Amino acid sequence: MAQLLEGKTALILGVANKWSLAYAIAQAFRREGAAVLLTYQNERLKAAVEELGGEIGAARIFECDVTKDEDLAKLPAEIAEFGKLDAVVHSVAFANREDLSRPFVETSRAGFLLAQDVSAYSLVAVARAAAPLMKAGGSIMTLTYLGSTRVVPNYNVMGVAKAALEAAVRYLANDLGPSNIRVNAISAGPVKTASARAVKGIGSMLEEAPARAPLRRNCDPAEVADTAVFLASDLGRGVTGNVIFVDAGLQLLGA
Ligand code: NAP
């Protein structure tokens, strides 16, 4: 059977461990024939990401902290041997743990700006660095969550960052569309990952969701990954500026 991403090169930012949504996406991209470039934020994660990258046959693994422009400036050298870049997966977010458990009104200026920088502005910086390398057009995607538009207990500063992220998707889609570069967000349902565990109450959300979700189960990272494959592939060629929900239908519910 033909592979959907054969001949494509994809940069995937945000693998921390085997539970990371970015890792599920990297596995699916490899299954579909893409050459995959993985990044790790700093030395602390280097060995873990190299091991995971080795397991799936990643073509390159290099350091990239998305808050550092000098790290993003390394991209042309990292993709040189592939000639062009076709897809970018931005699966990165961070907020101080205390801002994900106390009332939102107590968010500090520094905590607010940190969440915006890592979780929203970084998409703009990554897109600016990647777009010139997408010589035959391409697909940029990010990961978001319903807390961008609805009040989800304790999601707080991250919800505001996701609102900025989703707005950035629309503005980037408009800027980069003439270069045939599409920009979209996948809004995943709750999944138990390192980032999610920082949000107070995630455990009970995951326990309660299967009884409420229209599909009567939690979202599976493999489903998020298959939607990322669709967006990166030529099947997604008409889709840009969208937020696609992969959440077993949870976003439909009023209460
Ligand atoms: P994860 O495995 O913890 O992934 C988050 C990644 O962001 C980690 O690899 C983390 O690296 C990285 N990161 C943080 N700061 C960075 C920086 N300055 N430079 C580069 N990378 C940095 O958790 P995840 O759940 O898969 O999260 C991936 C994305 O999905 C996030 O945008 C998240 O908001 C979104 N999402 C998650 C859920 C869910 O329920 N899990 C639902 C909807 C959307 P470190 O470990 O080194 O910090």
mmCIF file of C-alpha atoms in Angstrom, residues 15-251:
data_model
loop_
_atom_site.group_PDB
_atom_site.id
_atom_site.type_symbol
_atom_site.label_atom_id
_atom_site.label_comp_id
_atom_site.label_asym_id
_atom_site.label_seq_id
_atom_site.Cartn_x
_atom_site.Cartn_y
_atom_site.Cartn_z
ATOM 1 C CA VAL A 15 9.221 14.647 22.091
ATOM 2 C CA ALA A 16 10.084 14.309 25.784
ATOM 3 C CA ASN A 17 9.234 10.654 26.407
ATOM 4 C CA LYS A 18 7.201 7.779 24.961
ATOM 5 C CA TRP A 19 3.932 9.317 26.190
ATOM 6 C CA SER A 20 4.471 12.614 24.341
ATOM 7 C CA LEU A 21 1.892 13.351 21.640
ATOM 8 C CA ALA A 22 4.877 14.310 19.464
ATOM 9 C CA TYR A 23 6.221 10.770 19.813
ATOM 10 C CA ALA A 24 2.934 9.227 18.659
ATOM 11 C CA ILE A 25 3.062 11.613 15.692
ATOM 12 C CA ALA A 26 6.698 10.724 14.936
ATOM 13 C CA GLN A 27 5.807 6.997 14.943
ATOM 14 C CA ALA A 28 2.890 7.591 12.550
ATOM 15 C CA PHE A 29 5.025 9.770 10.245
ATOM 16 C CA ARG A 30 7.674 7.016 10.070
ATOM 17 C CA ARG A 31 4.968 4.411 9.376
ATOM 18 C CA GLU A 32 3.884 6.557 6.419
ATOM 19 C CA GLY A 33 7.407 6.843 5.028
ATOM 20 C CA ALA A 34 8.521 10.330 6.116
ATOM 21 C CA ALA A 35 12.101 11.157 7.076
ATOM 22 C CA VAL A 36 11.746 12.483 10.617
ATOM 23 C CA LEU A 37 13.911 15.059 12.392
ATOM 24 C CA LEU A 38 13.411 15.224 16.159
ATOM 25 C CA THR A 39 14.514 17.888 18.593
ATOM 26 C CA TYR A 40 15.110 17.965 22.324
ATOM 27 C CA GLN A 41 14.925 21.067 24.470
ATOM 28 C CA ASN A 42 18.269 20.697 26.268
ATOM 29 C CA GLU A 43 20.942 18.265 27.458
ATOM 30 C CA ARG A 44 18.599 16.945 30.153
ATOM 31 C CA LEU A 45 16.438 15.232 27.520
ATOM 32 C CA LYS A 46 19.122 14.398 24.967
ATOM 33 C CA ALA A 47 19.673 10.738 25.893
ATOM 34 C CA ALA A 48 15.946 9.968 26.195
ATOM 35 C CA VAL A 49 15.052 11.533 22.840
ATOM 36 C CA GLU A 50 18.039 9.890 21.135
ATOM 37 C CA GLU A 51 16.885 6.507 22.411
ATOM 38 C CA LEU A 52 13.293 7.053 21.217
ATOM 39 C CA GLY A 53 14.537 8.455 17.909
ATOM 40 C CA GLY A 54 16.740 5.399 17.451
ATOM 41 C CA GLU A 55 13.748 3.103 17.971
ATOM 42 C CA ILE A 56 11.782 4.685 15.127
ATOM 43 C CA GLY A 57 14.729 5.404 12.822
ATOM 44 C CA ALA A 58 14.733 9.206 13.076
ATOM 45 C CA ALA A 59 16.997 10.722 10.437
ATOM 46 C CA ARG A 60 18.363 13.457 12.729
ATOM 47 C CA ILE A 61 18.075 14.434 16.373
ATOM 48 C CA PHE A 62 19.292 17.824 17.539
ATOM 49 C CA GLU A 63 18.916 20.377 20.306
ATOM 50 C CA CYS A 64 16.336 23.131 19.845
ATOM 51 C CA ASP A 65 14.938 25.281 22.621
ATOM 52 C CA VAL A 66 12.101 27.159 20.915
ATOM 53 C CA THR A 67 12.684 30.230 23.088
ATOM 54 C CA LYS A 68 16.177 30.632 21.567
ATOM 55 C CA ASP A 69 16.379 32.184 18.102
ATOM 56 C CA GLU A 70 19.967 30.915 17.774
ATOM 57 C CA ASP A 71 18.674 27.312 18.068
ATOM 58 C CA LEU A 72 16.061 27.911 15.356
ATOM 59 C CA ALA A 73 18.751 29.481 13.154
ATOM 60 C CA LYS A 74 20.387 26.014 12.960
ATOM 61 C CA LEU A 75 17.462 24.604 10.961
ATOM 62 C CA PRO A 76 18.855 25.202 7.434
ATOM 63 C CA ALA A 77 22.028 23.242 8.296
ATOM 64 C CA GLU A 78 20.052 20.427 9.926
ATOM 65 C CA ILE A 79 17.799 19.869 6.898
ATOM 66 C CA ALA A 80 20.501 20.534 4.251
ATOM 67 C CA GLU A 81 20.970 16.877 3.306
ATOM 68 C CA PHE A 82 17.223 16.489 2.654
ATOM 69 C CA GLY A 83 17.038 19.470 0.272
ATOM 70 C CA LYS A 84 13.685 20.704 1.563
ATOM 71 C CA LEU A 85 11.336 20.559 4.518
ATOM 72 C CA ASP A 86 7.706 19.467 4.011
ATOM 73 C CA ALA A 87 6.115 19.391 7.451
ATOM 74 C CA VAL A 88 6.611 20.849 10.916
ATOM 75 C CA VAL A 89 4.903 19.601 14.062
ATOM 76 C CA HIS A 90 5.014 22.104 16.936
ATOM 77 C CA SER A 91 4.052 20.103 20.033
ATOM 78 C CA VAL A 92 5.505 22.336 22.714
ATOM 79 C CA ALA A 93 4.003 24.096 25.716
ATOM 80 C CA PHE A 94 5.037 25.185 29.185
ATOM 81 C CA ALA A 95 3.640 27.081 32.171
ATOM 82 C CA ASN A 96 4.695 27.268 35.779
ATOM 83 C CA ARG A 97 3.033 24.511 37.782
ATOM 84 C CA GLU A 98 1.648 26.966 40.363
ATOM 85 C CA ASP A 99 -0.196 28.781 37.558
ATOM 86 C CA LEU A 100 -2.028 25.526 36.731
ATOM 87 C CA SER A 101 -3.485 25.020 40.183
ATOM 88 C CA ARG A 102 -4.293 28.388 41.794
ATOM 89 C CA PRO A 103 -6.979 30.882 40.662
ATOM 90 C CA PHE A 104 -6.177 32.440 37.263
ATOM 91 C CA VAL A 105 -6.476 35.934 38.726
ATOM 92 C CA GLU A 106 -3.286 35.248 40.701
ATOM 93 C CA THR A 107 -1.182 34.653 37.570
ATOM 94 C CA SER A 108 2.008 36.717 37.745
ATOM 95 C CA ARG A 109 3.251 38.867 34.871
ATOM 96 C CA ALA A 110 6.321 36.640 34.552
ATOM 97 C CA GLY A 111 4.256 33.435 34.559
ATOM 98 C CA PHE A 112 1.877 34.839 31.934
ATOM 99 C CA LEU A 113 4.724 35.902 29.628
ATOM 100 C CA LEU A 114 6.555 32.593 30.053
ATOM 101 C CA ALA A 115 3.476 30.600 29.007
ATOM 102 C CA GLN A 116 2.915 32.888 26.015
ATOM 103 C CA ASP A 117 6.564 32.734 24.937
ATOM 104 C CA VAL A 118 7.003 28.948 25.037
ATOM 105 C CA SER A 119 3.469 27.913 24.099
ATOM 106 C CA ALA A 120 2.303 30.545 21.580
ATOM 107 C CA TYR A 121 5.036 32.882 20.306
ATOM 108 C CA SER A 122 7.296 29.906 19.591
ATOM 109 C CA LEU A 123 4.963 28.827 16.769
ATOM 110 C CA VAL A 124 5.566 32.177 15.069
ATOM 111 C CA ALA A 125 9.339 31.845 15.521
ATOM 112 C CA VAL A 126 9.349 28.242 14.274
ATOM 113 C CA ALA A 127 7.188 29.117 11.245
ATOM 114 C CA ARG A 128 9.476 32.026 10.347
ATOM 115 C CA ALA A 129 12.533 29.763 10.505
ATOM 116 C CA ALA A 130 10.908 26.857 8.662
ATOM 117 C CA ALA A 131 8.970 28.598 5.876
ATOM 118 C CA PRO A 132 12.003 29.438 3.672
ATOM 119 C CA LEU A 133 12.995 25.750 3.812
ATOM 120 C CA MET A 134 9.550 24.618 2.561
ATOM 121 C CA LYS A 135 10.518 25.142 -1.040
ATOM 122 C CA ALA A 136 7.700 23.012 -2.457
ATOM 123 C CA GLY A 137 5.067 24.279 -0.001
ATOM 124 C CA GLY A 138 4.307 22.411 3.190
ATOM 125 C CA SER A 139 2.273 21.886 6.309
ATOM 126 C CA ILE A 140 2.871 23.384 9.744
ATOM 127 C CA MET A 141 0.772 22.160 12.640
ATOM 128 C CA THR A 142 0.522 22.741 16.354
ATOM 129 C CA LEU A 143 -1.279 21.114 19.278
ATOM 130 C CA THR A 144 -3.955 22.982 21.181
ATOM 131 C CA TYR A 145 -6.730 22.325 23.704
ATOM 132 C CA LEU A 146 -10.355 23.325 24.302
ATOM 133 C CA GLY A 147 -9.265 25.503 27.249
ATOM 134 C CA SER A 148 -8.511 28.182 24.626
ATOM 135 C CA THR A 149 -12.190 29.015 24.242
ATOM 136 C CA ARG A 150 -13.874 27.436 27.300
ATOM 137 C CA VAL A 151 -13.026 27.752 30.950
ATOM 138 C CA VAL A 152 -11.503 24.434 32.024
ATOM 139 C CA PRO A 153 -10.665 24.268 35.749
ATOM 140 C CA ASN A 154 -6.975 24.978 36.436
ATOM 141 C CA TYR A 155 -6.007 25.251 32.739
ATOM 142 C CA ASN A 156 -5.799 29.002 33.400
ATOM 143 C CA VAL A 157 -2.743 30.696 31.884
ATOM 144 C CA MET A 158 -2.344 27.852 29.400
ATOM 145 C CA GLY A 159 -5.879 28.467 28.117
ATOM 146 C CA VAL A 160 -4.959 32.079 27.385
ATOM 147 C CA ALA A 161 -1.740 30.923 25.685
ATOM 148 C CA LYS A 162 -3.717 28.434 23.560
ATOM 149 C CA ALA A 163 -6.110 31.232 22.536
ATOM 150 C CA ALA A 164 -3.087 33.214 21.307
ATOM 151 C CA LEU A 165 -1.711 30.093 19.628
ATOM 152 C CA GLU A 166 -4.949 29.477 17.709
ATOM 153 C CA ALA A 167 -5.090 33.127 16.606
ATOM 154 C CA ALA A 168 -1.451 32.833 15.496
ATOM 155 C CA VAL A 169 -2.428 29.788 13.388
ATOM 156 C CA ARG A 170 -4.948 31.921 11.495
ATOM 157 C CA TYR A 171 -2.571 34.847 10.901
ATOM 158 C CA LEU A 172 0.264 32.517 9.860
ATOM 159 C CA ALA A 173 -2.066 30.623 7.518
ATOM 160 C CA ASN A 174 -2.898 33.904 5.804
ATOM 161 C CA ASP A 175 0.748 35.031 5.567
ATOM 162 C CA LEU A 176 2.141 31.711 4.341
ATOM 163 C CA GLY A 177 -0.756 30.553 2.140
ATOM 164 C CA PRO A 178 0.663 32.269 -0.986
ATOM 165 C CA SER A 179 3.766 30.044 -0.547
ATOM 166 C CA ASN A 180 1.461 26.991 -0.416
ATOM 167 C CA ILE A 181 2.304 26.492 3.249
ATOM 168 C CA ARG A 182 -0.679 25.423 5.328
ATOM 169 C CA VAL A 183 -0.937 26.109 9.058
ATOM 170 C CA ASN A 184 -3.395 24.274 11.325
ATOM 171 C CA ALA A 185 -3.955 23.222 14.920
ATOM 172 C CA ILE A 186 -5.094 19.866 16.271
ATOM 173 C CA SER A 187 -7.165 20.257 19.432
ATOM 174 C CA ALA A 188 -6.568 17.028 21.327
ATOM 175 C CA GLY A 189 -8.732 15.707 24.134
ATOM 176 C CA PRO A 190 -7.052 15.101 27.503
ATOM 177 C CA VAL A 191 -4.195 12.562 27.382
ATOM 178 C CA LYS A 192 -2.003 11.643 30.366
ATOM 179 C CA THR A 193 1.399 13.115 29.454
ATOM 180 C CA ALA A 194 4.057 14.957 31.464
ATOM 181 C CA SER A 195 2.598 18.346 30.489
ATOM 182 C CA ALA A 196 -0.959 17.305 31.255
ATOM 183 C CA ARG A 197 0.029 15.990 34.692
ATOM 184 C CA ALA A 198 1.022 19.546 35.631
ATOM 185 C CA VAL A 199 -2.645 20.610 35.386
ATOM 186 C CA LYS A 200 -4.356 20.018 38.737
ATOM 187 C CA GLY A 201 -7.316 17.639 38.403
ATOM 188 C CA ILE A 202 -6.317 16.014 35.089
ATOM 189 C CA GLY A 203 -6.699 12.552 36.660
ATOM 190 C CA SER A 204 -10.383 13.010 37.433
ATOM 191 C CA MET A 205 -10.973 14.622 34.007
ATOM 192 C CA LEU A 206 -9.583 11.492 32.367
ATOM 193 C CA GLU A 207 -11.682 9.255 34.603
ATOM 194 C CA GLU A 208 -14.914 11.142 33.945
ATOM 195 C CA ALA A 209 -14.556 11.779 30.205
ATOM 196 C CA PRO A 210 -15.459 8.269 28.938
ATOM 197 C CA ALA A 211 -18.913 8.480 30.522
ATOM 198 C CA ARG A 212 -19.600 11.861 28.865
ATOM 199 C CA ALA A 213 -17.758 11.917 25.547
ATOM 200 C CA PRO A 214 -19.947 11.192 22.506
ATOM 201 C CA LEU A 215 -17.581 8.355 21.544
ATOM 202 C CA ARG A 216 -17.676 7.099 25.182
ATOM 203 C CA ARG A 217 -13.917 6.933 25.587
ATOM 204 C CA ASN A 218 -10.848 9.080 25.964
ATOM 205 C CA CYS A 219 -8.850 10.399 23.054
ATOM 206 C CA ASP A 220 -6.082 8.063 21.872
ATOM 207 C CA PRO A 221 -2.701 9.620 20.948
ATOM 208 C CA ALA A 222 -2.675 7.425 17.815
ATOM 209 C CA GLU A 223 -5.827 9.234 16.624
ATOM 210 C CA VAL A 224 -4.125 12.596 17.098
ATOM 211 C CA ALA A 225 -1.143 11.218 15.177
ATOM 212 C CA ASP A 226 -3.270 10.010 12.258
ATOM 213 C CA THR A 227 -4.848 13.461 11.963
ATOM 214 C CA ALA A 228 -1.323 14.912 11.879
ATOM 215 C CA VAL A 229 -0.511 12.481 9.042
ATOM 216 C CA PHE A 230 -3.571 13.723 7.146
ATOM 217 C CA LEU A 231 -2.546 17.361 7.620
ATOM 218 C CA ALA A 232 1.048 16.676 6.530
ATOM 219 C CA SER A 233 -0.023 14.636 3.516
ATOM 220 C CA ASP A 234 -1.385 15.762 0.183
ATOM 221 C CA LEU A 235 -4.828 14.650 1.403
ATOM 222 C CA GLY A 236 -4.874 17.785 3.555
ATOM 223 C CA ARG A 237 -3.921 20.112 0.696
ATOM 224 C CA GLY A 238 -7.078 22.248 0.943
ATOM 225 C CA VAL A 239 -7.035 22.680 4.724
ATOM 226 C CA THR A 240 -5.455 25.719 6.342
ATOM 227 C CA GLY A 241 -6.134 28.040 9.259
ATOM 228 C CA ASN A 242 -8.242 25.417 11.051
ATOM 229 C CA VAL A 243 -8.537 23.941 14.496
ATOM 230 C CA ILE A 244 -9.402 20.250 14.113
ATOM 231 C CA PHE A 245 -10.779 18.535 17.218
ATOM 232 C CA VAL A 246 -9.551 15.002 17.946
ATOM 233 C CA ASP A 247 -11.195 14.533 21.329
ATOM 234 C CA ALA A 248 -13.806 11.748 21.075
ATOM 235 C CA GLY A 249 -16.362 14.564 20.654
ATOM 236 C CA LEU A 250 -15.928 16.225 24.067
ATOM 237 C CA GLN A 251 -15.935 19.747 22.620
#
